[in-house]
Coordinates of C-alpha atoms and ligand atoms in Angstrom, one line a residue:
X14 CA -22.2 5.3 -18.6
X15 CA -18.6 5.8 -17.0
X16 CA -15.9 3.2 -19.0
X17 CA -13.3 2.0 -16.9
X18 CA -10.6 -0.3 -18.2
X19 CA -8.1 -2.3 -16.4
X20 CA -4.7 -2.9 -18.3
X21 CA -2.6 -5.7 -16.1
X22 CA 0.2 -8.2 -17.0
X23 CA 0.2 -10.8 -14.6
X24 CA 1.9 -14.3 -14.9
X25 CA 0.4 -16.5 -11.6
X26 CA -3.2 -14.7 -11.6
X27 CA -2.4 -12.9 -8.3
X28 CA -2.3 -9.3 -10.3
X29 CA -5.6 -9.5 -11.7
X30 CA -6.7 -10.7 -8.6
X31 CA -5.7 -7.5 -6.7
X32 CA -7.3 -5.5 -9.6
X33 CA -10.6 -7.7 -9.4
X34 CA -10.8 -7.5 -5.8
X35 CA -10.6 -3.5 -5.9
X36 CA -12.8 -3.2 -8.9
X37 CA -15.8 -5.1 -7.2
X38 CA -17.5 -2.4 -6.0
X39 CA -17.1 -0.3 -9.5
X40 CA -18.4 -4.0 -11.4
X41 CA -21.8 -3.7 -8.7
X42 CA -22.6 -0.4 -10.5
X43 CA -25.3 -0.1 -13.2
X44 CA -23.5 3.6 -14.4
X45 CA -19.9 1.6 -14.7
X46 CA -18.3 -0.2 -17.5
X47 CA -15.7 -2.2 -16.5
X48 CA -13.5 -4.2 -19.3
X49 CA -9.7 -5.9 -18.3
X50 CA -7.3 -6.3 -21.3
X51 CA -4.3 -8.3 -20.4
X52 CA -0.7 -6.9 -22.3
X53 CA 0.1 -9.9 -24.4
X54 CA 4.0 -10.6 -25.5
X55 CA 4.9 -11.7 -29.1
X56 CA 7.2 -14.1 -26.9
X57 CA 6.1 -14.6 -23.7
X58 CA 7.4 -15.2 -20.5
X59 CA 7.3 -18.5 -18.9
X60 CA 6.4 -19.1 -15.8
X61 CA 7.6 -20.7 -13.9
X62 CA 10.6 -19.2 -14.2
X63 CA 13.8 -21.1 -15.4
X64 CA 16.7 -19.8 -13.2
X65 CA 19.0 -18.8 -16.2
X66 CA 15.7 -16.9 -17.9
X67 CA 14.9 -15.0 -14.6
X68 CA 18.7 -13.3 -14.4
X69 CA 18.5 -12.7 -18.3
X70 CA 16.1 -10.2 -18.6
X71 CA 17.3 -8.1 -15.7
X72 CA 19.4 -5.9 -18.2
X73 CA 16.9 -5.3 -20.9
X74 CA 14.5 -4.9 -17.9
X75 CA 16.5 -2.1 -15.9
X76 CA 17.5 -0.7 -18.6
X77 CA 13.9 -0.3 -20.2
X78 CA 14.1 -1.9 -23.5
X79 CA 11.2 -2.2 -24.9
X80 CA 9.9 -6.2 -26.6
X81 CA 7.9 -6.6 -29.2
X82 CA 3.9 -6.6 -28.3
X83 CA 2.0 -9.6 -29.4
X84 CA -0.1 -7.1 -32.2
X85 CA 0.6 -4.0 -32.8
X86 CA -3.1 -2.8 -33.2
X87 CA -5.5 -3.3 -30.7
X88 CA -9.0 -3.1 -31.3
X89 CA -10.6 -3.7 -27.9
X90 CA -8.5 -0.9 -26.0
X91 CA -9.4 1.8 -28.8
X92 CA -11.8 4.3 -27.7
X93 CA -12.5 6.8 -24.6
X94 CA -12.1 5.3 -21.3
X95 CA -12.9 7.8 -18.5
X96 CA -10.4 6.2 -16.3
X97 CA -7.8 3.4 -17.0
X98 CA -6.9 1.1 -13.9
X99 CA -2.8 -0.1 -14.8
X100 CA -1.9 -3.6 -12.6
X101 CA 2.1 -3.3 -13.1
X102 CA 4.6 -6.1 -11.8
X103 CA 7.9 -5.3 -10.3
X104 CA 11.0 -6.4 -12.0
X105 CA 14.4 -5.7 -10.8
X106 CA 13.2 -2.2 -9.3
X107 CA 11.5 -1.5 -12.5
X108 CA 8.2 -2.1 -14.5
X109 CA 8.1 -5.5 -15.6
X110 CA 9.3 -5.7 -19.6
X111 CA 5.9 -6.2 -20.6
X112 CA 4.0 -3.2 -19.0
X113 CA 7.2 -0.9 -19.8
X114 CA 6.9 -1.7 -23.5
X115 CA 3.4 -1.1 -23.7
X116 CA 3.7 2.2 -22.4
X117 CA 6.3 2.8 -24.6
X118 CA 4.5 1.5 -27.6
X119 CA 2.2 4.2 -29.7
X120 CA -1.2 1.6 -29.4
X121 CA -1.2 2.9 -26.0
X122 CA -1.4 6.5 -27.2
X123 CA -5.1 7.0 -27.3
X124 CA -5.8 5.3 -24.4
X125 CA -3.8 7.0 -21.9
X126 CA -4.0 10.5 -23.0
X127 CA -5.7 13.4 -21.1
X128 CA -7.6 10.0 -19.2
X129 CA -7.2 9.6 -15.4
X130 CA -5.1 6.8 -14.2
X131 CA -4.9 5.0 -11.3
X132 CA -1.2 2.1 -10.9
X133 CA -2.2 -0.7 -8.7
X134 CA 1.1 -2.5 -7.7
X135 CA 1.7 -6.0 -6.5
X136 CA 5.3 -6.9 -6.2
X137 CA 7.2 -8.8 -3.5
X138 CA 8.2 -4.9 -1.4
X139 CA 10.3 -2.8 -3.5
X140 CA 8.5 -0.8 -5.8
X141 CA 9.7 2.8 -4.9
X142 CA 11.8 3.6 -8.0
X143 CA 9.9 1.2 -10.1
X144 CA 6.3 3.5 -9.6
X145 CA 9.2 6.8 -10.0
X146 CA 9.9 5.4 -14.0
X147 CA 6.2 4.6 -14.3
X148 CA 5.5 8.4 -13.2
X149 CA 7.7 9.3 -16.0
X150 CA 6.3 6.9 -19.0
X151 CA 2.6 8.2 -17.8
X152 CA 3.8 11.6 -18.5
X153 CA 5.1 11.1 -21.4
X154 CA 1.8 9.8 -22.6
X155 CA 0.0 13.1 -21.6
X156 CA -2.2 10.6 -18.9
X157 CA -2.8 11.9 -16.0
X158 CA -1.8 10.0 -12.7
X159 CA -4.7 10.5 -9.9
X160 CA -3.9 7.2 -7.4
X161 CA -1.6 4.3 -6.7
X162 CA -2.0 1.2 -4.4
X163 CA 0.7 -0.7 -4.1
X164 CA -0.1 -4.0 -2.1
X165 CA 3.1 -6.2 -1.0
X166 CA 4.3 -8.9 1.0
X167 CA 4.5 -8.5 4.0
X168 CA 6.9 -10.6 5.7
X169 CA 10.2 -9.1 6.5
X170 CA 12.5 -8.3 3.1
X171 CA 14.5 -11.9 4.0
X172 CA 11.6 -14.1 4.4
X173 CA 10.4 -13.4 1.2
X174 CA 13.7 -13.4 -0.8
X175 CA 13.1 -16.9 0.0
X176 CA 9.8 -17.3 -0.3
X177 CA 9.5 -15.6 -3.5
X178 CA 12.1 -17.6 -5.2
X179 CA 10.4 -21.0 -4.0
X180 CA 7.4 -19.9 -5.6
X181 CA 9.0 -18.1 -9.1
X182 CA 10.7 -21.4 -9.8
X183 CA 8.3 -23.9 -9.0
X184 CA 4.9 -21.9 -9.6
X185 CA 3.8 -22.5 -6.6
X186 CA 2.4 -20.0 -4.3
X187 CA 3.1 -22.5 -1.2
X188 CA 4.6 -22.6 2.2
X189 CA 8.5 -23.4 0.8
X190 CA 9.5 -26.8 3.4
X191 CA 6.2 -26.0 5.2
X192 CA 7.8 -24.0 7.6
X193 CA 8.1 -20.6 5.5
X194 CA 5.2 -18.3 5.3
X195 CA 3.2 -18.3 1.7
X196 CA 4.5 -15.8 -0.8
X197 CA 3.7 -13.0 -2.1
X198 CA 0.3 -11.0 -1.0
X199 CA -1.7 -12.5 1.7
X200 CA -5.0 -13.4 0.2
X201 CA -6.9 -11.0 3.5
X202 CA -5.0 -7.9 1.5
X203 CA -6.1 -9.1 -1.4
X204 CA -9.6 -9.3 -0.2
X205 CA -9.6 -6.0 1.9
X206 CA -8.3 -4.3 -1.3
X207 CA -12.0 -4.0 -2.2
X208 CA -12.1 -1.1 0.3
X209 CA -10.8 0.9 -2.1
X210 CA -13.4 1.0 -4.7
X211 CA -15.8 3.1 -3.0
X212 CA -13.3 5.9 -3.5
X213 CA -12.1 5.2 -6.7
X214 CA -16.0 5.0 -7.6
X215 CA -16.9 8.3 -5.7
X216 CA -14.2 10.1 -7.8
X217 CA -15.6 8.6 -10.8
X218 CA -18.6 9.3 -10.9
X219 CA -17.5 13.2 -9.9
X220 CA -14.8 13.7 -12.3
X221 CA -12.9 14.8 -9.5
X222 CA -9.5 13.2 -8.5
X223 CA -8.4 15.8 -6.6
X224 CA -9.1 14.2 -3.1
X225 CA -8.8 10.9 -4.0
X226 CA -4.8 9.7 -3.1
X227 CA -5.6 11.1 -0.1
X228 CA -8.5 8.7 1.0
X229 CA -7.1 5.7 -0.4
X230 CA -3.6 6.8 2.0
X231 CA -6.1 6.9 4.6
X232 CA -7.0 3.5 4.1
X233 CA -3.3 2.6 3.6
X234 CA -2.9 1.4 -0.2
X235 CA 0.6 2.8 0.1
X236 CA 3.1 2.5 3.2
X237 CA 6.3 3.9 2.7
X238 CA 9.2 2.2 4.4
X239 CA 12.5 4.7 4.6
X240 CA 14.8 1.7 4.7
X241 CA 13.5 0.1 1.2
X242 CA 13.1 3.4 -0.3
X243 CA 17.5 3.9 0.6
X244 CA 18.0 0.1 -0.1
X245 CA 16.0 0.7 -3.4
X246 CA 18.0 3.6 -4.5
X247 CA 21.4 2.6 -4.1
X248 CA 20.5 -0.9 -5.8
X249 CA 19.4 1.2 -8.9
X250 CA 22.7 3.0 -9.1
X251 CA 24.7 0.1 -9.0
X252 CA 22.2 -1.8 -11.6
X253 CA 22.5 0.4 -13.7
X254 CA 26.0 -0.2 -13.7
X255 CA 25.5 -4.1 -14.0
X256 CA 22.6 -3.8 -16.6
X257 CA 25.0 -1.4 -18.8
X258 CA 27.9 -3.8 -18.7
X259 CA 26.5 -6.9 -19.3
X260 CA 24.7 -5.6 -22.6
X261 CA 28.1 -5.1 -23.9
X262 CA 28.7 -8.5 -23.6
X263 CA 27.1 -9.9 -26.5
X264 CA 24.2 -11.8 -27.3
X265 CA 21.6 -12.7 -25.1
X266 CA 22.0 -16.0 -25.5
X267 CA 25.5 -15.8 -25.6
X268 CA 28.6 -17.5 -23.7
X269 CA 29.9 -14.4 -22.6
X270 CA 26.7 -13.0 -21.2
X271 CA 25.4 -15.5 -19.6
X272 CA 28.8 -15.6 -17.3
X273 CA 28.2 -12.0 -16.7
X274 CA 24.3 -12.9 -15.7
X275 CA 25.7 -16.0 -13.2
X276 CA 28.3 -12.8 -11.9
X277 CA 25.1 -10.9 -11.3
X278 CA 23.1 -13.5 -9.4
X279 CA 26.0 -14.0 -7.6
X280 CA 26.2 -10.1 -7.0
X281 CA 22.7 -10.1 -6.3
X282 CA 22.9 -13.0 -3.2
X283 CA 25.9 -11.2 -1.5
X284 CA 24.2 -7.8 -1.9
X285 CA 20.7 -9.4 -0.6
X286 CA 22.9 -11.4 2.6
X287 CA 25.7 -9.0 3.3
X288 CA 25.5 -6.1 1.9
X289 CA 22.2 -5.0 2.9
X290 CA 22.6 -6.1 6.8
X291 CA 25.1 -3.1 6.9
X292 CA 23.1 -0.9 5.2
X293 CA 20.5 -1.4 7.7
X294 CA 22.6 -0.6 10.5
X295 CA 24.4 2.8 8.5
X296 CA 20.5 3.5 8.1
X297 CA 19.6 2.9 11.8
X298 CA 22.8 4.8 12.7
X299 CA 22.1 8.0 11.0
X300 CA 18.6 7.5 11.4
X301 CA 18.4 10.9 14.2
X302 CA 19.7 13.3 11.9
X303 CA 17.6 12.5 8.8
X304 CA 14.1 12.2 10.3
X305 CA 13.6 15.6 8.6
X306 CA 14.7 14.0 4.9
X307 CA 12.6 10.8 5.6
X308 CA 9.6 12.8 6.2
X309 CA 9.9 14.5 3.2
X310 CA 10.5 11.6 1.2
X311 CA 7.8 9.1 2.5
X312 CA 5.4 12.2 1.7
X313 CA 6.5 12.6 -2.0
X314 CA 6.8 8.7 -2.5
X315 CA 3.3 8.3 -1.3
X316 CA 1.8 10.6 -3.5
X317 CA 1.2 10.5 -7.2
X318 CA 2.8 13.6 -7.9
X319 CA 6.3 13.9 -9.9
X320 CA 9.2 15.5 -9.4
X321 CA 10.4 16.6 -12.9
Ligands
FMN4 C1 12.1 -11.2 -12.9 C2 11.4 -10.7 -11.7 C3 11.9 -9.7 -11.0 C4 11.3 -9.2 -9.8 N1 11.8 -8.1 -9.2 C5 11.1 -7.6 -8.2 C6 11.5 -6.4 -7.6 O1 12.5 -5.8 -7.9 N2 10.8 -5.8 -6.5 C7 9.6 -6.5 -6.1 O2 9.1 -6.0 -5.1 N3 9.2 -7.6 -6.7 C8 9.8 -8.1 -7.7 N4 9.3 -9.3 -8.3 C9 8.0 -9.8 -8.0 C10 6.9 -9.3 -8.9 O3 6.8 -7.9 -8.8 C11 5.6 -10.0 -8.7 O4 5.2 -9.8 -7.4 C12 5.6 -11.4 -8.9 O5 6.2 -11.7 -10.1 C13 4.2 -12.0 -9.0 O6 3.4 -11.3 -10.0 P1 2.1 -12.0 -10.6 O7 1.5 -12.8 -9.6 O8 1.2 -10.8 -11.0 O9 2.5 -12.8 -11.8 C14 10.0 -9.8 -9.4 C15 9.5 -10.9 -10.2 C16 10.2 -11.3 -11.3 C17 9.5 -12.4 -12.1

């Protein structure tokens, strides 16, 4: 019998959805175990989101503090998994607060070590860097990293600003005025993510990960975009700057902060309507003479190995 677990933090439902949908062939099998444990905060996160909430975990979330885990001791996820499926969320380029400080927790020690793993992503598009600092706490863990599928939305990086943003602060995973597109991932690429499974299972059942980031490429759980990959990077340079001041500005529930946090959404808006515009064009302009770099790049980032 082959265990497989699934470790996901998810606050609409549409996470474990993706993992569901590419676990179905895996859950057909007689030979497979498959068992989901959901990271659990000793204070949640609500969701909806409250505006003034959203903006005041981006520094503790870029920065990758770790929060306190709802127990300490886990019973169900003790034990040897032969692989370990981990659903992450996206927050401000980086893993969501809850996935980051399981990984940095020691419950998770056992669990990930010397064990295959396979990151199934489901943000809004930007995920590059985010999948880069995961590459580093799965290291650190001793686990082994043998696939990613990231699935995304796939409406230009504008449209679902908006989109997203209707459906963060309301819950609702509707068409904002009726006129924008849904949000988030369309339910056909959540459905078609089941195509995946046959490879994940093949690998599985062989031991042998070797060949399997390859297939799922082949089916396209990963598509690298060179303009989100530059727009990623330079945003985590000048968050890091952001996150760094505004934790020197007290508590986080704090006057002073939360003017900082209402500097940073402001930040945030001009960078996402005026800043990025002309970052597109610098990127279209010098496009010729780094086709060479790009190539490169969209290689690495679609892989699962790490550049140390
Ligand atoms: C605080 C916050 C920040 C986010 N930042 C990003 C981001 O930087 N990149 C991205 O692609 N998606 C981002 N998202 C979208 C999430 O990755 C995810 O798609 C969304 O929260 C839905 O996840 P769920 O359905 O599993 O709850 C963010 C969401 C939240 C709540």
């Amino acid at each position: 019998m082959k265990k497989v677990l699934v470790i996901y933090y998810t606050q609409s439902g549409q996470l474990l959805e993706i993992a569901k949908s590419i676990t179905s062939d895996l859950e057909k099998e007689a030979e497979v175990a498959v068992s989901y444990y959901q990271i659990e905060m000793e204070s949640p996160f609500r969701f909806p989101w409250k505006k003034e909430a959203f903006f005041n975990i981006f520094p503790e979330t870029f920065l990758q503090i770790p929060a306190a885990l709802k127990t300490e001791k886990i019973p169900e996820i003790e034990g040897e998994y032969d692989l370990v499926i981990l659903a992450y969320q996206v927050w401000f380029l980086t893993p969501a607060i809850p996935v980051n400080s399981f990984l940095k927790n020691k419950v998770s020690d056992a669990v990930f070590k010397d064990t295959p793993v396979i990151t199934v992503i489901g943000c809004r598009n930007m995920w590059i860097m985010a999948q880069e600092k995961i590459k580093t706490l799965l290291w650190a863990k001793k686990a082994n990293l043998v696939g990613n599928i990231a699935l995304v939305d796939r409406h230009v990086n504008h449209i679902s600003v908006i989109t997203i943003s209707h459906w963060m602060f309301t819950g609702l995973k509707t068409k904002y005025l009726k006129i924008f597109p849904k949000p988030g991932v369309a339910s056909v690429d959540i459905k078609n993510a089941a195509r995946f499974g046959k490879y994940i299972l093949k690998s599985l059942k062989e031991n042998n990960y070797e060949q399997l980031q390859p297939a799922l490429l082949r089916e396209g759980a990963v598509k690298i975009n060179p303009f989100l990959v530059l727009v990623d990077k330079r945003a985590n340079f000048l968050f890091d700057k952001w996150a760094r001041l505004i934790v020197t500005k007290g508590e986080k529930k704090g006057g002073k902060r939360l003017l900082w946090i209402k500097l940073f959404n402001l930040y945030l808006l001009f960078a996402i309507w005026f800043i990025s515009p002309v970052v597109y064009l610098i990127y279209l302009i010098s496009y010729p003479f780094s086709v060479v770099k790009i190539k490169k790049e969209k290689k690495y980032y679609a892989g699962v190995k790490k550049n140390l």
